Amino acid sequence: MTGLAVDDAAWASAWRLRSPADKLLLSVGLVLCALLLPAWPGSVLVALTAVVLALGPARVPVRTFGRAVRAPLAFILLGALTSVVEVGRGLGWAPDAAAQAGGLVGHAVAGSAAVLLLATTTPMSDLLPALARLRVPAAVIEVASVTYRMLFVLLTSLSTIREAQTARMGHASIASSYRSSGMLAAAVLTRSWDRARRLQDGLAGRGMEAGLRVLPESLPSSHRFVAGTVAGLAALTAVSVLA
């Protein structure tokens, strides 16, 4: 385990050299359609559009996209289930449980697919400068940047400690695996905390008080892509409203 599969897919995507602003326009437009249009057929069309664009023109691996959507899908299904349970004299289903759960799942799945389309095609190193140009508050960008760096610190610690445990037969049996997993969690948290603190001290020692400035790669906007995005979103809206 050396990195994030979503991040690797973004760097290898066929849309890697497209302007982040163009991809932001497409993703935000799809999210708004997922939220505002009726669940049927609006959310279904939005989800299909996001998946087809990711697996088709953007060439995101099916396995990566499928693994990335599993976690949000689990939260969505759990949230939909709890939202339709009615507590009165006992546990039961709400009168409109099917419609309510269906609408919630449809909107949430479509929105998640639209966000994953952006995540699997745009590296964070491209996205953060684009957000800065769009005048997103610097504090928000700084928090996102630090969180992104800390993820790799966590993954590196996890990989190193697990390799050491495996070399010492730490996962040779079920009992030893439970014991090693507990030790792994404790060691990863303390090591990551220590490395994060040392990173903060190092950056502060260099006088970094306003974020880490990098030279963003120039990726010009495509008029054809923007026009296609606007036309596609308009078509989605028209079909959903008129259906």
PDB file of C-alpha atoms in Angstrom:
ATOM      1  CA  MET A   1       0.000   0.000   0.000  1.00  0.00           C
ATOM      2  CA  THR A   2       1.852   3.096  -1.191  1.00  0.00           C
ATOM      3  CA  GLY A   3      -0.876   5.555  -2.158  1.00  0.00           C
ATOM      4  CA  LEU A   4      -4.534   6.230  -2.823  1.00  0.00           C
ATOM      5  CA  ALA A   5      -6.146   4.339  -5.680  1.00  0.00           C
ATOM      6  CA  VAL A   6      -8.370   7.344  -6.461  1.00  0.00           C
ATOM      7  CA  ASP A   7      -5.323   9.615  -6.600  1.00  0.00           C
ATOM      8  CA  ASP A   8      -3.460   7.163  -8.844  1.00  0.00           C
ATOM      9  CA  ALA A   9      -6.503   6.975 -11.142  1.00  0.00           C
ATOM     10  CA  ALA A  10      -6.628  10.779 -11.337  1.00  0.00           C
ATOM     11  CA  TRP A  11      -2.997  10.988 -12.421  1.00  0.00           C
ATOM     12  CA  ALA A  12      -3.506   8.242 -15.035  1.00  0.00           C
ATOM     13  CA  SER A  13      -6.866   9.535 -16.305  1.00  0.00           C
ATOM     14  CA  ALA A  14      -7.277  10.545 -19.941  1.00  0.00           C
ATOM     15  CA  TRP A  15      -8.727  13.824 -18.606  1.00  0.00           C
ATOM     16  CA  ARG A  16      -5.598  14.550 -16.551  1.00  0.00           C
ATOM     17  CA  LEU A  17      -4.545  17.425 -18.853  1.00  0.00           C
ATOM     18  CA  ARG A  18      -7.992  18.990 -19.101  1.00  0.00           C
ATOM     19  CA  SER A  19      -8.532  22.244 -17.261  1.00  0.00           C
ATOM     20  CA  PRO A  20      -9.600  21.670 -13.615  1.00  0.00           C
ATOM     21  CA  ALA A  21     -12.090  24.523 -14.019  1.00  0.00           C
ATOM     22  CA  ASP A  22     -13.781  22.677 -16.900  1.00  0.00           C
ATOM     23  CA  LYS A  23     -14.049  19.490 -14.826  1.00  0.00           C
ATOM     24  CA  LEU A  24     -15.297  21.480 -11.835  1.00  0.00           C
ATOM     25  CA  LEU A  25     -18.029  22.990 -14.026  1.00  0.00           C
ATOM     26  CA  LEU A  26     -19.110  19.522 -15.154  1.00  0.00           C
ATOM     27  CA  SER A  27     -19.033  17.984 -11.676  1.00  0.00           C
ATOM     28  CA  VAL A  28     -20.771  20.878  -9.927  1.00  0.00           C
ATOM     29  CA  GLY A  29     -23.405  20.995 -12.670  1.00  0.00           C
ATOM     30  CA  LEU A  30     -24.113  17.277 -12.262  1.00  0.00           C
ATOM     31  CA  VAL A  31     -24.305  17.640  -8.470  1.00  0.00           C
ATOM     32  CA  LEU A  32     -26.816  20.482  -8.803  1.00  0.00           C
ATOM     33  CA  CYS A  33     -28.867  18.394 -11.239  1.00  0.00           C
ATOM     34  CA  ALA A  34     -28.762  15.468  -8.783  1.00  0.00           C
ATOM     35  CA  LEU A  35     -30.031  17.687  -5.978  1.00  0.00           C
ATOM     36  CA  LEU A  36     -32.637  19.739  -7.824  1.00  0.00           C
ATOM     37  CA  LEU A  37     -34.117  17.404 -10.433  1.00  0.00           C
ATOM     38  CA  PRO A  38     -36.684  14.701  -9.608  1.00  0.00           C
ATOM     39  CA  ALA A  39     -35.173  11.403  -8.505  1.00  0.00           C
ATOM     40  CA  TRP A  40     -36.849   9.741 -11.488  1.00  0.00           C
ATOM     41  CA  PRO A  41     -35.542  10.091 -14.082  1.00  0.00           C
ATOM     42  CA  GLY A  42     -33.239  12.987 -13.160  1.00  0.00           C
ATOM     43  CA  SER A  43     -30.996  11.281 -10.596  1.00  0.00           C
ATOM     44  CA  VAL A  44     -30.787   8.100 -12.664  1.00  0.00           C
ATOM     45  CA  LEU A  45     -29.686  10.056 -15.743  1.00  0.00           C
ATOM     46  CA  VAL A  46     -27.126  12.033 -13.726  1.00  0.00           C
ATOM     47  CA  ALA A  47     -25.633   8.866 -12.209  1.00  0.00           C
ATOM     48  CA  LEU A  48     -25.480   7.129 -15.594  1.00  0.00           C
ATOM     49  CA  THR A  49     -23.858  10.202 -17.173  1.00  0.00           C
ATOM     50  CA  ALA A  50     -21.184  10.414 -14.474  1.00  0.00           C
ATOM     51  CA  VAL A  51     -20.376   6.707 -14.632  1.00  0.00           C
ATOM     52  CA  VAL A  52     -20.288   6.594 -18.446  1.00  0.00           C
ATOM     53  CA  LEU A  53     -18.026   9.663 -18.628  1.00  0.00           C
ATOM     54  CA  ALA A  54     -15.674   8.266 -15.972  1.00  0.00           C
ATOM     55  CA  LEU A  55     -15.357   4.777 -17.452  1.00  0.00           C
ATOM     56  CA  GLY A  56     -15.518   5.935 -21.083  1.00  0.00           C
ATOM     57  CA  PRO A  57     -13.800   9.168 -22.149  1.00  0.00           C
ATOM     58  CA  ALA A  58     -11.894   9.627 -18.852  1.00  0.00           C
ATOM     59  CA  ARG A  59     -10.720   5.970 -18.851  1.00  0.00           C
ATOM     60  CA  VAL A  60     -10.974   5.463 -15.102  1.00  0.00           C
ATOM     61  CA  PRO A  61     -10.512   1.746 -14.270  1.00  0.00           C
ATOM     62  CA  VAL A  62     -13.806   0.021 -13.499  1.00  0.00           C
ATOM     63  CA  ARG A  63     -12.309  -1.638 -10.424  1.00  0.00           C
ATOM     64  CA  THR A  64     -11.090   1.669  -8.991  1.00  0.00           C
ATOM     65  CA  PHE A  65     -14.400   3.446  -9.567  1.00  0.00           C
ATOM     66  CA  GLY A  66     -16.338   0.522  -8.123  1.00  0.00           C
ATOM     67  CA  ARG A  67     -14.173   0.369  -4.998  1.00  0.00           C
ATOM     68  CA  ALA A  68     -14.412   4.145  -4.548  1.00  0.00           C
ATOM     69  CA  VAL A  69     -18.214   4.125  -4.661  1.00  0.00           C
ATOM     70  CA  ARG A  70     -18.607   1.292  -2.136  1.00  0.00           C
ATOM     71  CA  ALA A  71     -18.057   3.365   1.032  1.00  0.00           C
ATOM     72  CA  PRO A  72     -20.455   6.224   0.158  1.00  0.00           C
ATOM     73  CA  LEU A  73     -23.001   3.676  -1.066  1.00  0.00           C
ATOM     74  CA  ALA A  74     -22.915   1.903   2.301  1.00  0.00           C
ATOM     75  CA  PHE A  75     -23.524   5.189   4.154  1.00  0.00           C
ATOM     76  CA  ILE A  76     -26.335   6.099   1.744  1.00  0.00           C
ATOM     77  CA  LEU A  77     -28.140   2.783   2.192  1.00  0.00           C
ATOM     78  CA  LEU A  78     -27.742   2.954   5.965  1.00  0.00           C
ATOM     79  CA  GLY A  79     -29.043   6.528   6.029  1.00  0.00           C
ATOM     80  CA  ALA A  80     -31.994   5.637   3.788  1.00  0.00           C
ATOM     81  CA  LEU A  81     -32.884   2.685   6.002  1.00  0.00           C
ATOM     82  CA  THR A  82     -32.859   4.714   9.201  1.00  0.00           C
ATOM     83  CA  SER A  83     -34.837   7.569   7.630  1.00  0.00           C
ATOM     84  CA  VAL A  84     -37.857   5.390   6.857  1.00  0.00           C
ATOM     85  CA  VAL A  85     -38.110   3.649  10.227  1.00  0.00           C
ATOM     86  CA  GLU A  86     -41.001   4.969  12.289  1.00  0.00           C
ATOM     87  CA  VAL A  87     -40.937   4.731  16.080  1.00  0.00           C
ATOM     88  CA  GLY A  88     -44.383   4.849  17.629  1.00  0.00           C
ATOM     89  CA  ARG A  89     -45.914   2.031  19.611  1.00  0.00           C
ATOM     90  CA  GLY A  90     -43.153  -0.054  18.115  1.00  0.00           C
ATOM     91  CA  LEU A  91     -40.781  -0.141  15.221  1.00  0.00           C
ATOM     92  CA  GLY A  92     -42.317   0.058  11.760  1.00  0.00           C
ATOM     93  CA  TRP A  93     -41.982   1.534   8.318  1.00  0.00           C
ATOM     94  CA  ALA A  94     -43.148   5.036   7.457  1.00  0.00           C
ATOM     95  CA  PRO A  95     -46.267   5.157   5.233  1.00  0.00           C
ATOM     96  CA  ASP A  96     -44.300   6.412   2.231  1.00  0.00           C
ATOM     97  CA  ALA A  97     -41.131   4.466   3.047  1.00  0.00           C
ATOM     98  CA  ALA A  98     -40.478   3.179  -0.462  1.00  0.00           C
ATOM     99  CA  ALA A  99     -40.847   6.587  -2.161  1.00  0.00           C
ATOM    100  CA  GLN A 100     -38.877   8.374   0.537  1.00  0.00           C
ATOM    101  CA  ALA A 101     -36.014   5.868   0.554  1.00  0.00           C
ATOM    102  CA  GLY A 102     -35.953   5.694  -3.233  1.00  0.00           C
ATOM    103  CA  GLY A 103     -35.721   9.451  -3.582  1.00  0.00           C
ATOM    104  CA  LEU A 104     -33.010   9.744  -0.962  1.00  0.00           C
ATOM    105  CA  VAL A 105     -30.913   6.964  -2.482  1.00  0.00           C
ATOM    106  CA  GLY A 106     -31.373   8.334  -5.993  1.00  0.00           C
ATOM    107  CA  HIS A 107     -30.273  11.880  -5.147  1.00  0.00           C
ATOM    108  CA  ALA A 108     -27.362  10.719  -2.972  1.00  0.00           C
ATOM    109  CA  VAL A 109     -26.008   8.114  -5.405  1.00  0.00           C
ATOM    110  CA  ALA A 110     -26.180  10.547  -8.322  1.00  0.00           C
ATOM    111  CA  GLY A 111     -24.410  13.275  -6.354  1.00  0.00           C
ATOM    112  CA  SER A 112     -21.723  10.869  -5.147  1.00  0.00           C
ATOM    113  CA  ALA A 113     -21.097   9.623  -8.702  1.00  0.00           C
ATOM    114  CA  ALA A 114     -20.699  13.224  -9.899  1.00  0.00           C
ATOM    115  CA  VAL A 115     -18.165  13.993  -7.154  1.00  0.00           C
ATOM    116  CA  LEU A 116     -16.258  10.769  -7.854  1.00  0.00           C
ATOM    117  CA  LEU A 117     -16.048  11.759 -11.524  1.00  0.00           C
ATOM    118  CA  LEU A 118     -14.074  14.827 -10.435  1.00  0.00           C
ATOM    119  CA  ALA A 119     -12.010  12.956  -7.824  1.00  0.00           C
ATOM    120  CA  THR A 120     -10.915  10.221 -10.234  1.00  0.00           C
ATOM    121  CA  THR A 121      -9.937  12.616 -13.021  1.00  0.00           C
ATOM    122  CA  THR A 122      -8.365  15.576 -11.189  1.00  0.00           C
ATOM    123  CA  PRO A 123      -5.297  15.319  -8.904  1.00  0.00           C
ATOM    124  CA  MET A 124      -5.352  17.469  -5.787  1.00  0.00           C
ATOM    125  CA  SER A 125      -2.300  19.367  -7.039  1.00  0.00           C
ATOM    126  CA  ASP A 126      -4.465  20.639  -9.928  1.00  0.00           C
ATOM    127  CA  LEU A 127      -7.638  21.111  -7.945  1.00  0.00           C
ATOM    128  CA  LEU A 128      -6.273  23.237  -5.090  1.00  0.00           C
ATOM    129  CA  PRO A 129      -4.812  26.012  -7.324  1.00  0.00           C
ATOM    130  CA  ALA A 130      -8.075  26.027  -9.305  1.00  0.00           C
ATOM    131  CA  LEU A 131     -10.036  26.539  -6.081  1.00  0.00           C
ATOM    132  CA  ALA A 132      -7.689  29.378  -5.132  1.00  0.00           C
ATOM    133  CA  ARG A 133      -8.326  31.077  -8.477  1.00  0.00           C
ATOM    134  CA  LEU A 134     -12.066  30.726  -7.835  1.00  0.00           C
ATOM    135  CA  ARG A 135     -11.512  32.693  -4.584  1.00  0.00           C
ATOM    136  CA  VAL A 136     -12.343  29.828  -2.238  1.00  0.00           C
ATOM    137  CA  PRO A 137     -11.217  30.955   1.272  1.00  0.00           C
ATOM    138  CA  ALA A 138      -7.533  30.237   1.886  1.00  0.00           C
ATOM    139  CA  ALA A 139      -8.294  28.526   5.198  1.00  0.00           C
ATOM    140  CA  VAL A 140     -10.482  25.953   3.437  1.00  0.00           C
ATOM    141  CA  ILE A 141      -7.782  25.241   0.864  1.00  0.00           C
ATOM    142  CA  GLU A 142      -5.111  24.973   3.555  1.00  0.00           C
ATOM    143  CA  VAL A 143      -7.150  22.463   5.563  1.00  0.00           C
ATOM    144  CA  ALA A 144      -7.750  20.386   2.419  1.00  0.00           C
ATOM    145  CA  SER A 145      -4.047  20.536   1.527  1.00  0.00           C
ATOM    146  CA  VAL A 146      -2.859  19.454   4.978  1.00  0.00           C
ATOM    147  CA  THR A 147      -5.451  16.665   5.124  1.00  0.00           C
ATOM    148  CA  TYR A 148      -4.269  15.422   1.730  1.00  0.00           C
ATOM    149  CA  ARG A 149      -0.639  15.315   2.893  1.00  0.00           C
ATOM    150  CA  MET A 150      -1.549  13.604   6.152  1.00  0.00           C
ATOM    151  CA  LEU A 151      -3.304  10.809   4.275  1.00  0.00           C
ATOM    152  CA  PHE A 152      -0.008   9.745   2.742  1.00  0.00           C
ATOM    153  CA  VAL A 153       1.761   9.954   6.107  1.00  0.00           C
ATOM    154  CA  LEU A 154      -0.908   7.652   7.509  1.00  0.00           C
ATOM    155  CA  LEU A 155      -0.690   5.211   4.603  1.00  0.00           C
ATOM    156  CA  THR A 156       3.109   5.085   4.744  1.00  0.00           C
ATOM    157  CA  SER A 157       3.060   4.346   8.470  1.00  0.00           C
ATOM    158  CA  LEU A 158       0.393   1.690   7.985  1.00  0.00           C
ATOM    159  CA  SER A 159       2.333  -0.050   5.209  1.00  0.00           C
ATOM    160  CA  THR A 160       5.659   0.009   7.050  1.00  0.00           C
ATOM    161  CA  ILE A 161       4.317  -1.366  10.328  1.00  0.00           C
ATOM    162  CA  ARG A 162       2.211  -4.050   8.644  1.00  0.00           C
ATOM    163  CA  GLU A 163       5.198  -5.282   6.639  1.00  0.00           C
ATOM    164  CA  ALA A 164       7.231  -5.528   9.830  1.00  0.00           C
ATOM    165  CA  GLN A 165       4.438  -7.472  11.570  1.00  0.00           C
ATOM    166  CA  THR A 166       4.081  -9.849   8.630  1.00  0.00           C
ATOM    167  CA  ALA A 167       7.826 -10.506   8.584  1.00  0.00           C
ATOM    168  CA  ARG A 168       7.609 -11.462  12.285  1.00  0.00           C
ATOM    169  CA  MET A 169       4.670 -13.870  11.697  1.00  0.00           C
ATOM    170  CA  GLY A 170       2.281 -11.370  13.242  1.00  0.00           C
ATOM    171  CA  HIS A 171      -0.586 -12.502  11.014  1.00  0.00           C
ATOM    172  CA  ALA A 172       0.097 -16.236  11.021  1.00  0.00           C
ATOM    173  CA  SER A 173      -3.135 -17.073  12.877  1.00  0.00           C
ATOM    174  CA  ILE A 174      -6.488 -15.471  13.643  1.00  0.00           C
ATOM    175  CA  ALA A 175      -5.514 -14.724  17.243  1.00  0.00           C
ATOM    176  CA  SER A 176      -2.210 -13.178  16.255  1.00  0.00           C
ATOM    177  CA  SER A 177      -3.956 -11.163  13.520  1.00  0.00           C
ATOM    178  CA  TYR A 178      -6.360  -9.647  16.075  1.00  0.00           C
ATOM    179  CA  ARG A 179      -3.457  -8.813  18.379  1.00  0.00           C
ATOM    180  CA  SER A 180      -1.355  -7.402  15.549  1.00  0.00           C
ATOM    181  CA  SER A 181      -4.257  -5.335  14.196  1.00  0.00           C
ATOM    182  CA  GLY A 182      -4.737  -3.678  17.578  1.00  0.00           C
ATOM    183  CA  MET A 183      -1.049  -2.939  17.876  1.00  0.00           C
ATOM    184  CA  LEU A 184      -1.055  -1.681  14.287  1.00  0.00           C
ATOM    185  CA  ALA A 185      -3.866   0.802  14.966  1.00  0.00           C
ATOM    186  CA  ALA A 186      -2.187   2.137  18.089  1.00  0.00           C
ATOM    187  CA  ALA A 187       1.229   2.404  16.450  1.00  0.00           C
ATOM    188  CA  VAL A 188      -0.125   4.088  13.305  1.00  0.00           C
ATOM    189  CA  LEU A 189      -1.984   6.736  15.282  1.00  0.00           C
ATOM    190  CA  THR A 190       0.969   7.614  17.503  1.00  0.00           C
ATOM    191  CA  ARG A 191       3.488   7.550  14.652  1.00  0.00           C
ATOM    192  CA  SER A 192       1.254   9.636  12.373  1.00  0.00           C
ATOM    193  CA  TRP A 193       0.670  12.154  15.157  1.00  0.00           C
ATOM    194  CA  ASP A 194       4.417  12.423  15.739  1.00  0.00           C
ATOM    195  CA  ARG A 195       5.209  12.805  12.037  1.00  0.00           C
ATOM    196  CA  ALA A 196       2.472  15.409  11.623  1.00  0.00           C
ATOM    197  CA  ARG A 197       3.875  17.374  14.556  1.00  0.00           C
ATOM    198  CA  ARG A 198       7.390  17.226  13.137  1.00  0.00           C
ATOM    199  CA  LEU A 199       6.061  18.309   9.731  1.00  0.00           C
ATOM    200  CA  GLN A 200       4.322  21.263  11.348  1.00  0.00           C
ATOM    201  CA  ASP A 201       7.493  22.209  13.236  1.00  0.00           C
ATOM    202  CA  GLY A 202       9.568  21.957  10.062  1.00  0.00           C
ATOM    203  CA  LEU A 203       7.196  24.111   8.026  1.00  0.00           C
ATOM    204  CA  ALA A 204       6.896  26.659  10.830  1.00  0.00           C
ATOM    205  CA  GLY A 205      10.707  26.770  11.077  1.00  0.00           C
ATOM    206  CA  ARG A 206      10.850  27.718   7.419  1.00  0.00           C
ATOM    207  CA  GLY A 207       8.477  30.614   8.015  1.00  0.00           C
ATOM    208  CA  MET A 208       5.483  29.103   6.243  1.00  0.00           C
ATOM    209  CA  GLU A 209       2.549  31.006   7.642  1.00  0.00           C
ATOM    210  CA  ALA A 210       0.312  31.371   4.591  1.00  0.00           C
ATOM    211  CA  GLY A 211       0.234  27.913   3.039  1.00  0.00           C
ATOM    212  CA  LEU A 212       2.621  26.066   0.772  1.00  0.00           C
ATOM    213  CA  ARG A 213       2.856  27.917  -2.517  1.00  0.00           C
ATOM    214  CA  VAL A 214       3.504  25.820  -5.632  1.00  0.00           C
ATOM    215  CA  LEU A 215       3.763  26.653  -9.318  1.00  0.00           C
ATOM    216  CA  PRO A 216       0.544  25.295 -10.880  1.00  0.00           C
ATOM    217  CA  GLU A 217       0.670  23.658 -14.286  1.00  0.00           C
ATOM    218  CA  SER A 218      -1.037  25.717 -16.971  1.00  0.00           C
ATOM    219  CA  LEU A 219      -4.003  23.750 -18.346  1.00  0.00           C
ATOM    220  CA  PRO A 220      -6.050  25.878 -20.758  1.00  0.00           C
ATOM    221  CA  SER A 221      -9.813  25.627 -20.876  1.00  0.00           C
ATOM    222  CA  SER A 222     -11.474  23.872 -23.811  1.00  0.00           C
ATOM    223  CA  HIS A 223     -14.369  25.739 -25.419  1.00  0.00           C
ATOM    224  CA  ARG A 224     -15.674  22.484 -26.907  1.00  0.00           C
ATOM    225  CA  PHE A 225     -15.654  20.781 -23.501  1.00  0.00           C
ATOM    226  CA  VAL A 226     -17.433  23.693 -21.830  1.00  0.00           C
ATOM    227  CA  ALA A 227     -20.021  23.900 -24.623  1.00  0.00           C
ATOM    228  CA  GLY A 228     -20.606  20.149 -24.432  1.00  0.00           C
ATOM    229  CA  THR A 229     -20.990  20.369 -20.662  1.00  0.00           C
ATOM    230  CA  VAL A 230     -23.569  23.158 -20.846  1.00  0.00           C
ATOM    231  CA  ALA A 231     -25.479  21.398 -23.633  1.00  0.00           C
ATOM    232  CA  GLY A 232     -25.436  18.091 -21.779  1.00  0.00           C
ATOM    233  CA  LEU A 233     -26.653  19.619 -18.522  1.00  0.00           C
ATOM    234  CA  ALA A 234     -29.403  21.462 -20.378  1.00  0.00           C
ATOM    235  CA  ALA A 235     -30.476  18.219 -22.064  1.00  0.00           C
ATOM    236  CA  LEU A 236     -30.521  16.383 -18.726  1.00  0.00           C
ATOM    237  CA  THR A 237     -32.672  19.114 -17.194  1.00  0.00           C
ATOM    238  CA  ALA A 238     -35.096  19.188 -20.117  1.00  0.00           C
ATOM    239  CA  VAL A 239     -35.558  15.414 -20.221  1.00  0.00           C
ATOM    240  CA  SER A 240     -36.052  15.213 -16.442  1.00  0.00           C
ATOM    241  CA  VAL A 241     -38.576  18.060 -16.323  1.00  0.00           C
ATOM    242  CA  LEU A 242     -40.574  16.962 -19.355  1.00  0.00           C
ATOM    243  CA  ALA A 243     -40.627  13.236 -18.497  1.00  0.00           C
TER     244      ALA A 243
END
